[in-house]
Amino acid sequence: MLLRSPQNALPRCCTRICSNLYSTIPDNSPSLDENEGWLNSLAGSSSIVPELPSTMSDSHKGKRFDYELISKVRDRFHIKAPLVNFTSVNYLKRFNNHIHHQTQNNFIDLRIIQCKSGRGGNGAISFHRDANRRVGPPNGGDGGQGGSVYVQAVEGMNSLAKLKAKYTAGEGSDGGSDQLDGASGKDLLIKVPIGTTVRWCLNPKEVRDIVGREMGKDLSKSLKEVLDTVQVPVQCDAQEQILLHREDYEPGKGWIFKDKTEEYHKQKQWFTEFNEKMMQYDKEVKREEFFQDHFPLFGIDLDNITEKPIRILKGGHGGLGNMHFLTSMIRNPRFAKQGRSGIEAHFLFELKVIADLGLVGLPNAGKSTILNCISNAKPEIGHWEFTTLVPTIGTVMRNAHTGDSFTVADIPGIVKDARLDRGMGLEFLKHIERSKGWIFVVSLENTDPVQDLLTLIGEVGGLEKVNQKKILVVGNKADTDPNTNSTQQKFLSLQEFCLQNEWDSIPISALKKHNIELLVQKMEQLA
């Protein structure tokens, strides 16, 4: 069943955990009665507690894509979606000849980053000692919580160049004697520019292996065909959240023993009965992890300053120290719980520049010259194709006295069949996705400006997508052939086409700065 990913693509259900064990674990210095009360509550616990809060609000949801529902097992949904949604062609250079190596201005707009949250510390096995007692009551503290990984959009950044390839949060420290809990692992905060999207993705090495195998089977296949046809299986919950895998011990496992072995304890009935209760605790830990170890299928969109950092990977729980296991049957518990492991995952960080307006044109149409005329930006200008190799943002002043302004983004030129990986592809179109208006720049020096405009419309997604934006069409190089009327006729044909689509249009000469003031006025209306 193919799903167009509507809001109700997966059935909605209330995500709740099934007990309140964590609130009833005795705090430090637990008495024998407190421990027994807690352990006995584990055996029959089935109460419902309020829904766990999520660190990711609906306001941060990313762009949706189609997926297919394969099956549903309880609260797990098995889906599959094209590989293109879980990787980037920038990490498949050997399979893709058109990739341009970004070096200008140190601008990097895409990174795949390996992130890992910290492991929880182990619980301690320790006993109180004094002058009168060689071995007193257990006083082993709990392990510290593993560090988590957070992301935050901040002002003052305009590139992903400074992001590292790998981020690892700190591990929680082991518990100590005298009921001292271990220190929590250090959290990690990844700061990114406003306009960054974050998506879960596959390990680039794994993707390269998949693509290599598929292209090896059929040498005629293009990279685009492979990315669009290979399906990636993913486990999600009912809220369209990818379930992240935490490799860890199963309920009833994860014990640390001192002096006596695990086999010794397994043979004791008192430990078997005790461990059956602890299995319920382990299940609830895993249940909590199920509702917290997830990431939105469609990613998160940090299009504004993030006031509060967003957690993307949670650290592991600390293990319980032996102070919790003193009971009337267990006087000297020489065992404690291991800390829970962290989570490792890859995320695709992609910067989509935020500008009020975006310039779209074929190579050498004069977009950079226009931006240079109207704003404070100084893009490289030349008489060859692909002068612009990275997005350039210019600020246009509306009112010099008030400081009111709007921004314009110039992206690399788009060629015919760019959607099929020709030229520089459509890698940079994302930088004007958020723009309120698009300004199509065509050269009146070319043979058929209307056909050039149709080419641009087709490459950026067709009329349906174009009509979602405010549109202005600019006929540049209107000073060409001043002694003939051919240039004028070209613009009139262009203007007629624009009127049919209810778009405004204007002829200019960016080189000679003709009609630039009127152009700015029309752009201001779009912004």
CSV table of N, CA and C in Angstrom, one decimal, residues 310-451:
chain,number,residue,atom,x,y,z
A,310,ILE,N,17.3,20.9,21.1
A,310,ILE,CA,16.5,19.7,20.8
A,310,ILE,C,17.4,18.5,21.0
A,311,ARG,N,16.9,17.5,21.8
A,311,ARG,CA,17.6,16.3,22.0
A,311,ARG,C,17.4,15.4,20.8
A,312,ILE,N,18.5,14.9,20.2
A,312,ILE,CA,18.3,13.9,19.1
A,312,ILE,C,18.7,12.5,19.5
A,313,LEU,N,19.6,12.4,20.5
A,313,LEU,CA,20.0,11.0,21.0
A,313,LEU,C,20.0,11.1,22.5
A,314,LYS,N,19.4,10.2,23.2
A,314,LYS,CA,19.4,10.2,24.7
A,314,LYS,C,20.4,9.3,25.2
A,315,GLY,N,21.1,9.7,26.2
A,315,GLY,CA,22.1,8.8,26.9
A,315,GLY,C,21.5,7.6,27.6
A,316,GLY,N,22.3,6.6,27.9
A,316,GLY,CA,21.8,5.4,28.6
A,316,GLY,C,21.6,5.7,30.1
A,317,HIS,N,20.6,4.9,30.6
A,317,HIS,CA,20.3,4.9,32.1
A,317,HIS,C,21.5,4.4,32.8
A,318,GLY,N,21.8,5.0,34.0
A,318,GLY,CA,22.8,4.4,34.9
A,318,GLY,C,22.3,3.1,35.5
A,319,GLY,N,23.2,2.2,35.8
A,319,GLY,CA,22.8,0.9,36.5
A,319,GLY,C,22.5,1.1,38.0
A,320,LEU,N,21.7,0.3,38.5
A,320,LEU,CA,21.4,0.4,40.0
A,320,LEU,C,22.5,-0.2,40.8
A,321,GLY,N,22.9,0.5,41.9
A,321,GLY,CA,23.8,0.0,42.8
A,321,GLY,C,23.2,-1.0,43.8
A,322,ASN,N,24.1,-1.8,44.5
A,322,ASN,CA,23.5,-2.9,45.4
A,322,ASN,C,22.8,-2.4,46.6
A,323,MET,N,22.8,-1.0,46.8
A,323,MET,CA,22.0,-0.5,48.0
A,323,MET,C,20.5,-0.8,47.8
A,324,HIS,N,20.1,-1.0,46.5
A,324,HIS,CA,18.7,-1.2,46.3
A,324,HIS,C,18.2,-2.6,46.5
A,325,PHE,N,19.2,-3.5,46.7
A,325,PHE,CA,18.8,-4.9,46.7
A,325,PHE,C,18.9,-5.6,48.1
A,326,LEU,N,19.0,-4.8,49.1
A,326,LEU,CA,19.0,-5.3,50.5
A,326,LEU,C,17.5,-5.7,50.9
A,327,THR,N,17.3,-7.0,51.1
A,327,THR,CA,15.9,-7.4,51.6
A,327,THR,C,16.1,-8.4,52.7
A,328,SER,N,15.0,-8.9,53.2
A,328,SER,CA,15.0,-9.9,54.3
A,328,SER,C,15.7,-11.2,53.9
A,329,MET,N,15.6,-11.4,52.6
A,329,MET,CA,16.2,-12.7,52.0
A,329,MET,C,17.6,-12.5,51.5
A,330,ILE,N,17.9,-11.2,51.1
A,330,ILE,CA,19.2,-10.9,50.6
A,330,ILE,C,19.9,-9.9,51.5
A,331,ARG,N,20.8,-10.4,52.3
A,331,ARG,CA,21.4,-9.6,53.3
A,331,ARG,C,22.7,-9.0,52.8
A,332,ASN,N,23.4,-9.7,51.9
A,332,ASN,CA,24.6,-9.2,51.3
A,332,ASN,C,24.6,-9.3,49.8
A,333,PRO,N,23.9,-8.4,49.1
A,333,PRO,CA,23.8,-8.5,47.7
A,333,PRO,C,25.1,-8.1,47.0
A,334,ARG,N,25.8,-9.2,46.5
A,334,ARG,CA,27.1,-8.9,45.8
A,334,ARG,C,26.9,-8.8,44.3
A,335,PHE,N,25.9,-8.0,43.9
A,335,PHE,CA,25.7,-7.8,42.5
A,335,PHE,C,25.0,-6.4,42.3
A,336,ALA,N,25.2,-5.9,41.1
A,336,ALA,CA,24.6,-4.6,40.7
A,336,ALA,C,24.3,-4.6,39.3
A,337,LYS,N,23.6,-3.6,38.8
A,337,LYS,CA,23.2,-3.5,37.4
A,337,LYS,C,24.2,-2.7,36.5
A,338,GLN,N,24.4,-3.2,35.3
A,338,GLN,CA,25.2,-2.5,34.3
A,338,GLN,C,24.4,-1.3,33.9
A,339,GLY,N,25.1,-0.3,33.4
A,339,GLY,CA,24.5,0.9,32.8
A,339,GLY,C,24.0,0.5,31.4
A,340,ARG,N,23.0,1.2,30.9
A,340,ARG,CA,22.5,1.0,29.6
A,340,ARG,C,23.4,1.7,28.6
A,341,SER,N,23.5,1.1,27.4
A,341,SER,CA,24.3,1.6,26.3
A,341,SER,C,23.7,2.9,25.7
A,342,GLY,N,24.6,3.6,25.0
A,342,GLY,CA,24.1,4.8,24.3
A,342,GLY,C,23.6,4.3,22.9
A,343,ILE,N,23.3,5.3,22.1
A,343,ILE,CA,22.8,5.1,20.7
A,343,ILE,C,23.7,5.7,19.7
A,344,GLU,N,24.0,5.0,18.7
A,344,GLU,CA,24.8,5.5,17.6
A,344,GLU,C,23.9,5.6,16.3
A,345,ALA,N,24.0,6.8,15.7
A,345,ALA,CA,23.2,7.0,14.5
A,345,ALA,C,23.8,8.1,13.6
A,346,HIS,N,23.5,8.0,12.3
A,346,HIS,CA,24.0,9.0,11.4
A,346,HIS,C,22.9,10.0,11.1
A,347,PHE,N,23.2,11.3,11.0
A,347,PHE,CA,22.2,12.3,10.6
A,347,PHE,C,22.8,13.2,9.5
A,348,LEU,N,21.8,13.6,8.6
A,348,LEU,CA,22.2,14.4,7.5
A,348,LEU,C,21.8,15.9,7.8
A,349,PHE,N,22.8,16.7,8.0
A,349,PHE,CA,22.6,18.1,8.3
A,349,PHE,C,22.6,18.9,7.0
A,350,GLU,N,21.5,19.6,6.6
A,350,GLU,CA,21.5,20.3,5.4
A,350,GLU,C,21.0,21.8,5.6
A,351,LEU,N,21.8,22.7,5.1
A,351,LEU,CA,21.5,24.1,5.3
A,351,LEU,C,20.8,24.6,4.1
A,352,LYS,N,19.6,25.2,4.4
A,352,LYS,CA,18.8,25.8,3.3
A,352,LYS,C,18.7,27.3,3.7
A,353,VAL,N,19.5,28.1,2.9
A,353,VAL,CA,19.6,29.5,3.2
A,353,VAL,C,18.3,30.2,3.2
A,354,ILE,N,18.1,31.0,4.1
A,354,ILE,CA,16.8,31.8,4.2
A,354,ILE,C,16.9,33.1,3.6
A,355,ALA,N,16.3,33.4,2.5
A,355,ALA,CA,16.3,34.7,1.9
A,355,ALA,C,14.9,35.0,1.4
A,356,ASP,N,14.5,36.3,1.4
A,356,ASP,CA,13.2,36.7,1.0
A,356,ASP,C,12.9,36.3,-0.5
A,357,LEU,N,13.9,36.5,-1.3
A,357,LEU,CA,13.7,36.3,-2.8
A,357,LEU,C,14.8,35.4,-3.3
A,358,GLY,N,14.6,34.7,-4.4
A,358,GLY,CA,15.6,33.9,-5.0
A,358,GLY,C,15.7,34.1,-6.4
A,359,LEU,N,17.0,34.3,-6.9
A,359,LEU,CA,17.2,34.5,-8.4
A,359,LEU,C,17.4,33.1,-9.0
A,360,VAL,N,16.7,32.8,-10.1
A,360,VAL,CA,16.8,31.6,-10.8
A,360,VAL,C,17.0,31.9,-12.3
A,361,GLY,N,18.1,31.2,-12.9
A,361,GLY,CA,18.4,31.5,-14.3
A,361,GLY,C,19.3,30.5,-14.8
A,362,LEU,N,19.4,30.5,-16.2
A,362,LEU,CA,20.4,29.6,-16.8
A,362,LEU,C,21.8,30.2,-16.6
A,363,PRO,N,22.8,29.4,-16.8
A,363,PRO,CA,24.2,30.0,-16.6
A,363,PRO,C,24.4,31.2,-17.5
A,364,ASN,N,25.1,32.2,-17.0
A,364,ASN,CA,25.5,33.3,-17.7
A,364,ASN,C,24.3,34.2,-18.1
A,365,ALA,N,23.2,34.1,-17.3
A,365,ALA,CA,22.1,35.0,-17.6
A,365,ALA,C,22.2,36.4,-17.0
A,366,GLY,N,23.2,36.5,-16.1
A,366,GLY,CA,23.5,37.8,-15.5
A,366,GLY,C,22.9,38.0,-14.1
A,367,LYS,N,22.6,36.9,-13.4
A,367,LYS,CA,22.1,36.9,-12.1
A,367,LYS,C,23.1,37.6,-11.1
A,368,SER,N,24.3,37.2,-11.2
A,368,SER,CA,25.3,37.8,-10.3
A,368,SER,C,25.5,39.3,-10.5
A,369,THR,N,25.5,39.7,-11.7
A,369,THR,CA,25.6,41.1,-12.0
A,369,THR,C,24.4,41.9,-11.4
A,370,ILE,N,23.2,41.3,-11.5
A,370,ILE,CA,22.0,41.9,-11.0
A,370,ILE,C,22.2,42.1,-9.4
A,371,LEU,N,22.6,41.0,-8.8
A,371,LEU,CA,22.7,41.0,-7.3
A,371,LEU,C,23.8,42.1,-6.9
A,372,ASN,N,24.8,42.2,-7.7
A,372,ASN,CA,25.9,43.2,-7.5
A,372,ASN,C,25.3,44.6,-7.6
A,373,CYS,N,24.4,44.8,-8.5
A,373,CYS,CA,23.8,46.1,-8.7
A,373,CYS,C,22.9,46.6,-7.6
A,374,ILE,N,22.1,45.6,-7.1
A,374,ILE,CA,21.0,46.0,-6.2
A,374,ILE,C,21.3,45.8,-4.7
A,375,SER,N,22.5,45.2,-4.4
A,375,SER,CA,22.7,44.8,-3.0
A,375,SER,C,24.1,45.1,-2.6
A,376,ASN,N,24.4,44.7,-1.3
A,376,ASN,CA,25.8,44.8,-0.8
A,376,ASN,C,26.6,43.6,-1.1
A,377,ALA,N,26.1,42.6,-1.8
A,377,ALA,CA,26.8,41.4,-2.1
A,377,ALA,C,27.8,41.6,-3.2
A,378,LYS,N,28.9,40.9,-3.2
A,378,LYS,CA,29.9,41.1,-4.2
A,378,LYS,C,30.3,39.7,-4.8
A,379,PRO,N,29.3,39.1,-5.6
A,379,PRO,CA,29.6,37.8,-6.2
A,379,PRO,C,30.6,37.9,-7.3
A,380,GLU,N,31.2,36.8,-7.6
A,380,GLU,CA,32.2,36.7,-8.7
A,380,GLU,C,31.4,36.8,-10.0
A,381,ILE,N,31.9,37.7,-10.9
A,381,ILE,CA,31.2,37.9,-12.2
A,381,ILE,C,32.1,37.6,-13.3
A,382,GLY,N,31.6,36.9,-14.3
A,382,GLY,CA,32.5,36.5,-15.5
A,382,GLY,C,31.6,36.2,-16.7
A,383,HIS,N,32.3,36.0,-17.8
A,383,HIS,CA,31.6,35.7,-19.1
A,383,HIS,C,31.7,34.2,-19.4
A,384,TRP,N,31.6,33.4,-18.4
A,384,TRP,CA,31.6,31.9,-18.6
A,384,TRP,C,30.5,31.3,-17.7
A,385,GLU,N,30.1,30.1,-18.1
A,385,GLU,CA,29.0,29.5,-17.4
A,385,GLU,C,29.5,29.0,-16.0
A,386,PHE,N,28.5,29.0,-15.1
A,386,PHE,CA,28.8,28.6,-13.7
A,386,PHE,C,29.8,29.4,-13.0
A,387,THR,N,29.7,30.8,-13.2
A,387,THR,CA,30.5,31.7,-12.4
A,387,THR,C,30.1,31.6,-11.0
A,388,THR,N,28.8,31.5,-10.7
A,388,THR,CA,28.4,31.3,-9.3
A,388,THR,C,28.4,29.8,-9.0
A,389,LEU,N,29.2,29.4,-8.0
A,389,LEU,CA,29.4,28.0,-7.6
A,389,LEU,C,28.8,27.7,-6.3
A,390,VAL,N,28.5,28.8,-5.5
A,390,VAL,CA,27.8,28.6,-4.2
A,390,VAL,C,26.8,29.7,-4.1
A,391,PRO,N,25.8,29.5,-3.2
A,391,PRO,CA,24.8,30.5,-3.0
A,391,PRO,C,25.4,31.8,-2.5
A,392,THR,N,24.9,32.9,-3.0
A,392,THR,CA,25.3,34.2,-2.5
A,392,THR,C,24.1,35.0,-2.0
A,393,ILE,N,24.2,35.6,-0.8
A,393,ILE,CA,23.1,36.3,-0.3
A,393,ILE,C,23.4,37.8,-0.3
A,394,GLY,N,22.5,38.6,-0.8
A,394,GLY,CA,22.6,40.0,-0.8
A,394,GLY,C,21.5,40.7,-0.1
A,395,THR,N,21.8,41.8,0.6
A,395,THR,CA,20.8,42.6,1.3
A,395,THR,C,20.5,43.8,0.6
A,396,VAL,N,19.2,44.1,0.3
A,396,VAL,CA,18.8,45.2,-0.5
A,396,VAL,C,18.1,46.2,0.5
A,397,MET,N,18.5,47.4,0.6
A,397,MET,CA,18.0,48.4,1.5
A,397,MET,C,16.6,48.9,1.0
A,398,ARG,N,15.6,48.9,1.8
A,398,ARG,CA,14.3,49.5,1.4
A,398,ARG,C,14.3,51.0,1.8
A,399,ASN,N,14.9,51.2,3.0
A,399,ASN,CA,14.9,52.6,3.5
A,399,ASN,C,16.1,52.8,4.3
A,400,ALA,N,17.0,53.6,3.8
A,400,ALA,CA,18.3,53.8,4.4
A,400,ALA,C,18.2,54.4,5.8
A,401,HIS,N,17.1,55.2,6.1
A,401,HIS,CA,16.9,55.9,7.3
A,401,HIS,C,16.5,54.9,8.4
A,402,THR,N,15.5,54.0,8.0
A,402,THR,CA,15.0,53.0,9.0
A,402,THR,C,15.8,51.7,9.1
A,403,GLY,N,16.6,51.5,8.0
A,403,GLY,CA,17.3,50.2,8.0
A,403,GLY,C,16.5,49.1,7.5
A,404,ASP,N,15.3,49.3,7.0
A,404,ASP,CA,14.4,48.3,6.5
A,404,ASP,C,15.0,47.7,5.3
A,405,SER,N,15.0,46.4,5.1
A,405,SER,CA,15.7,45.7,4.0
A,405,SER,C,15.0,44.4,3.7
A,406,PHE,N,15.4,43.8,2.6
A,406,PHE,CA,15.1,42.4,2.3
A,406,PHE,C,16.3,41.7,1.7
A,407,THR,N,16.3,40.4,1.7
A,407,THR,CA,17.4,39.6,1.2
A,407,THR,C,17.1,38.9,-0.1
A,408,VAL,N,18.2,38.7,-0.9
A,408,VAL,CA,18.0,38.0,-2.2
A,408,VAL,C,19.1,37.0,-2.3
A,409,ALA,N,18.8,35.8,-2.7
A,409,ALA,CA,19.8,34.7,-2.9
A,409,ALA,C,20.0,34.4,-4.4
A,410,ASP,N,21.3,34.4,-4.7
A,410,ASP,CA,21.7,34.0,-6.1
A,410,ASP,C,22.3,32.6,-6.0
A,411,ILE,N,21.7,31.7,-6.8
A,411,ILE,CA,22.2,30.3,-6.8
A,411,ILE,C,22.8,30.0,-8.1
A,412,PRO,N,23.7,28.9,-8.2
A,412,PRO,CA,24.3,28.6,-9.5
A,412,PRO,C,23.3,28.3,-10.6
A,413,GLY,N,23.7,28.6,-11.8
A,413,GLY,CA,22.8,28.5,-12.9
A,413,GLY,C,22.3,27.1,-13.1
A,414,ILE,N,21.0,27.0,-13.6
A,414,ILE,CA,20.4,25.7,-13.9
A,414,ILE,C,20.3,25.5,-15.4
A,415,VAL,N,20.8,24.3,-15.8
A,415,VAL,CA,20.8,24.0,-17.2
A,415,VAL,C,19.6,23.0,-17.5
A,416,LYS,N,19.4,22.8,-18.8
A,416,LYS,CA,18.3,21.9,-19.3
A,416,LYS,C,18.7,20.5,-18.8
A,417,ASP,N,17.8,19.7,-18.3
A,417,ASP,CA,18.0,18.3,-17.8
A,417,ASP,C,18.8,18.3,-16.5
A,418,ALA,N,18.8,19.4,-15.8
A,418,ALA,CA,19.5,19.4,-14.5
A,418,ALA,C,18.9,18.4,-13.6
A,419,ARG,N,17.6,18.2,-13.7
A,419,ARG,CA,16.9,17.2,-12.8
A,419,ARG,C,17.4,15.8,-13.1
A,420,LEU,N,18.1,15.6,-14.2
A,420,LEU,CA,18.7,14.3,-14.6
A,420,LEU,C,20.2,14.3,-14.3
A,421,ASP,N,20.7,15.2,-13.5
A,421,ASP,CA,22.1,15.2,-13.0
A,421,ASP,C,23.0,15.9,-14.0
A,422,ARG,N,22.4,16.7,-14.9
A,422,ARG,CA,23.3,17.4,-15.9
A,422,ARG,C,23.7,18.7,-15.2
A,423,GLY,N,24.8,19.2,-15.7
A,423,GLY,CA,25.3,20.5,-15.2
A,423,GLY,C,25.7,20.3,-13.7
A,424,MET,N,25.2,21.2,-12.9
A,424,MET,CA,25.4,21.1,-11.5
A,424,MET,C,24.2,20.5,-10.8
A,425,GLY,N,23.3,20.0,-11.5
A,425,GLY,CA,22.1,19.4,-10.9
A,425,GLY,C,21.2,20.5,-10.3
A,426,LEU,N,20.4,20.1,-9.3
A,426,LEU,CA,19.5,21.0,-8.6
A,426,LEU,C,19.9,21.1,-7.1
A,427,GLU,N,21.2,20.8,-6.9
A,427,GLU,CA,21.7,20.8,-5.5
A,427,GLU,C,21.4,22.1,-4.7
A,428,PHE,N,21.4,23.2,-5.4
A,428,PHE,CA,21.3,24.5,-4.7
A,428,PHE,C,19.9,25.1,-4.8
A,429,LEU,N,19.0,24.4,-5.4
A,429,LEU,CA,17.6,24.9,-5.4
A,429,LEU,C,17.0,25.0,-4.0
A,430,LYS,N,17.5,24.1,-3.1
A,430,LYS,CA,17.0,24.1,-1.8
A,430,LYS,C,17.2,25.5,-1.1
A,431,HIS,N,18.2,26.2,-1.6
A,431,HIS,CA,18.5,27.5,-0.9
A,431,HIS,C,17.4,28.6,-1.2
A,432,ILE,N,16.5,28.3,-2.1
A,432,ILE,CA,15.5,29.3,-2.4
A,432,ILE,C,14.1,28.7,-2.1
A,433,GLU,N,14.1,27.5,-1.6
A,433,GLU,CA,12.8,26.8,-1.2
A,433,GLU,C,12.0,27.6,-0.3
A,434,ARG,N,12.6,28.3,0.7
A,434,ARG,CA,11.9,29.1,1.7
A,434,ARG,C,11.5,30.5,1.2
A,435,SER,N,12.1,30.9,0.1
A,435,SER,CA,11.8,32.3,-0.4
A,435,SER,C,10.4,32.5,-0.7
A,436,LYS,N,9.9,33.7,-0.4
A,436,LYS,CA,8.5,34.1,-0.7
A,436,LYS,C,8.3,34.2,-2.2
A,437,GLY,N,9.4,34.7,-2.9
A,437,GLY,CA,9.2,35.0,-4.3
A,437,GLY,C,10.5,34.5,-5.1
A,438,TRP,N,10.2,34.1,-6.3
A,438,TRP,CA,11.3,33.7,-7.2
A,438,TRP,C,11.4,34.7,-8.4
A,439,ILE,N,12.6,35.1,-8.7
A,439,ILE,CA,12.9,36.0,-9.8
A,439,ILE,C,13.6,35.2,-10.9
A,440,PHE,N,12.8,34.9,-12.0
A,440,PHE,CA,13.4,34.2,-13.1
A,440,PHE,C,14.2,35.2,-14.0
A,441,VAL,N,15.5,35.0,-14.2
A,441,VAL,CA,16.3,35.9,-15.0
A,441,VAL,C,16.6,35.2,-16.3
A,442,VAL,N,16.2,35.7,-17.5
A,442,VAL,CA,16.5,35.2,-18.8
A,442,VAL,C,17.3,36.2,-19.6
A,443,SER,N,18.1,35.8,-20.5
A,443,SER,CA,18.9,36.7,-21.3
A,443,SER,C,18.2,37.0,-22.6
A,444,LEU,N,18.0,38.3,-22.9
A,444,LEU,CA,17.4,38.7,-24.2
A,444,LEU,C,18.4,38.6,-25.3
A,445,GLU,N,19.7,38.2,-24.9
A,445,GLU,CA,20.7,38.0,-25.9
A,445,GLU,C,20.5,36.7,-26.6
A,446,ASN,N,19.9,35.7,-25.9
A,446,ASN,CA,19.7,34.4,-26.4
A,446,ASN,C,18.6,34.4,-27.5
A,447,THR,N,18.6,33.3,-28.2
A,447,THR,CA,17.7,33.2,-29.4
A,447,THR,C,16.2,33.2,-29.0
A,448,ASP,N,15.9,32.4,-27.9
A,448,ASP,CA,14.4,32.3,-27.5
A,448,ASP,C,14.3,32.4,-26.0
A,449,PRO,N,14.2,33.6,-25.5
A,449,PRO,CA,14.0,33.7,-24.0
A,449,PRO,C,12.8,33.0,-23.4
A,450,VAL,N,11.7,32.9,-24.2
A,450,VAL,CA,10.5,32.2,-23.7
A,450,VAL,C,10.8,30.8,-23.5
A,451,GLN,N,11.6,30.2,-24.4
A,451,GLN,CA,11.9,28.8,-24.3
A,451,GLN,C,12.9,28.6,-23.1
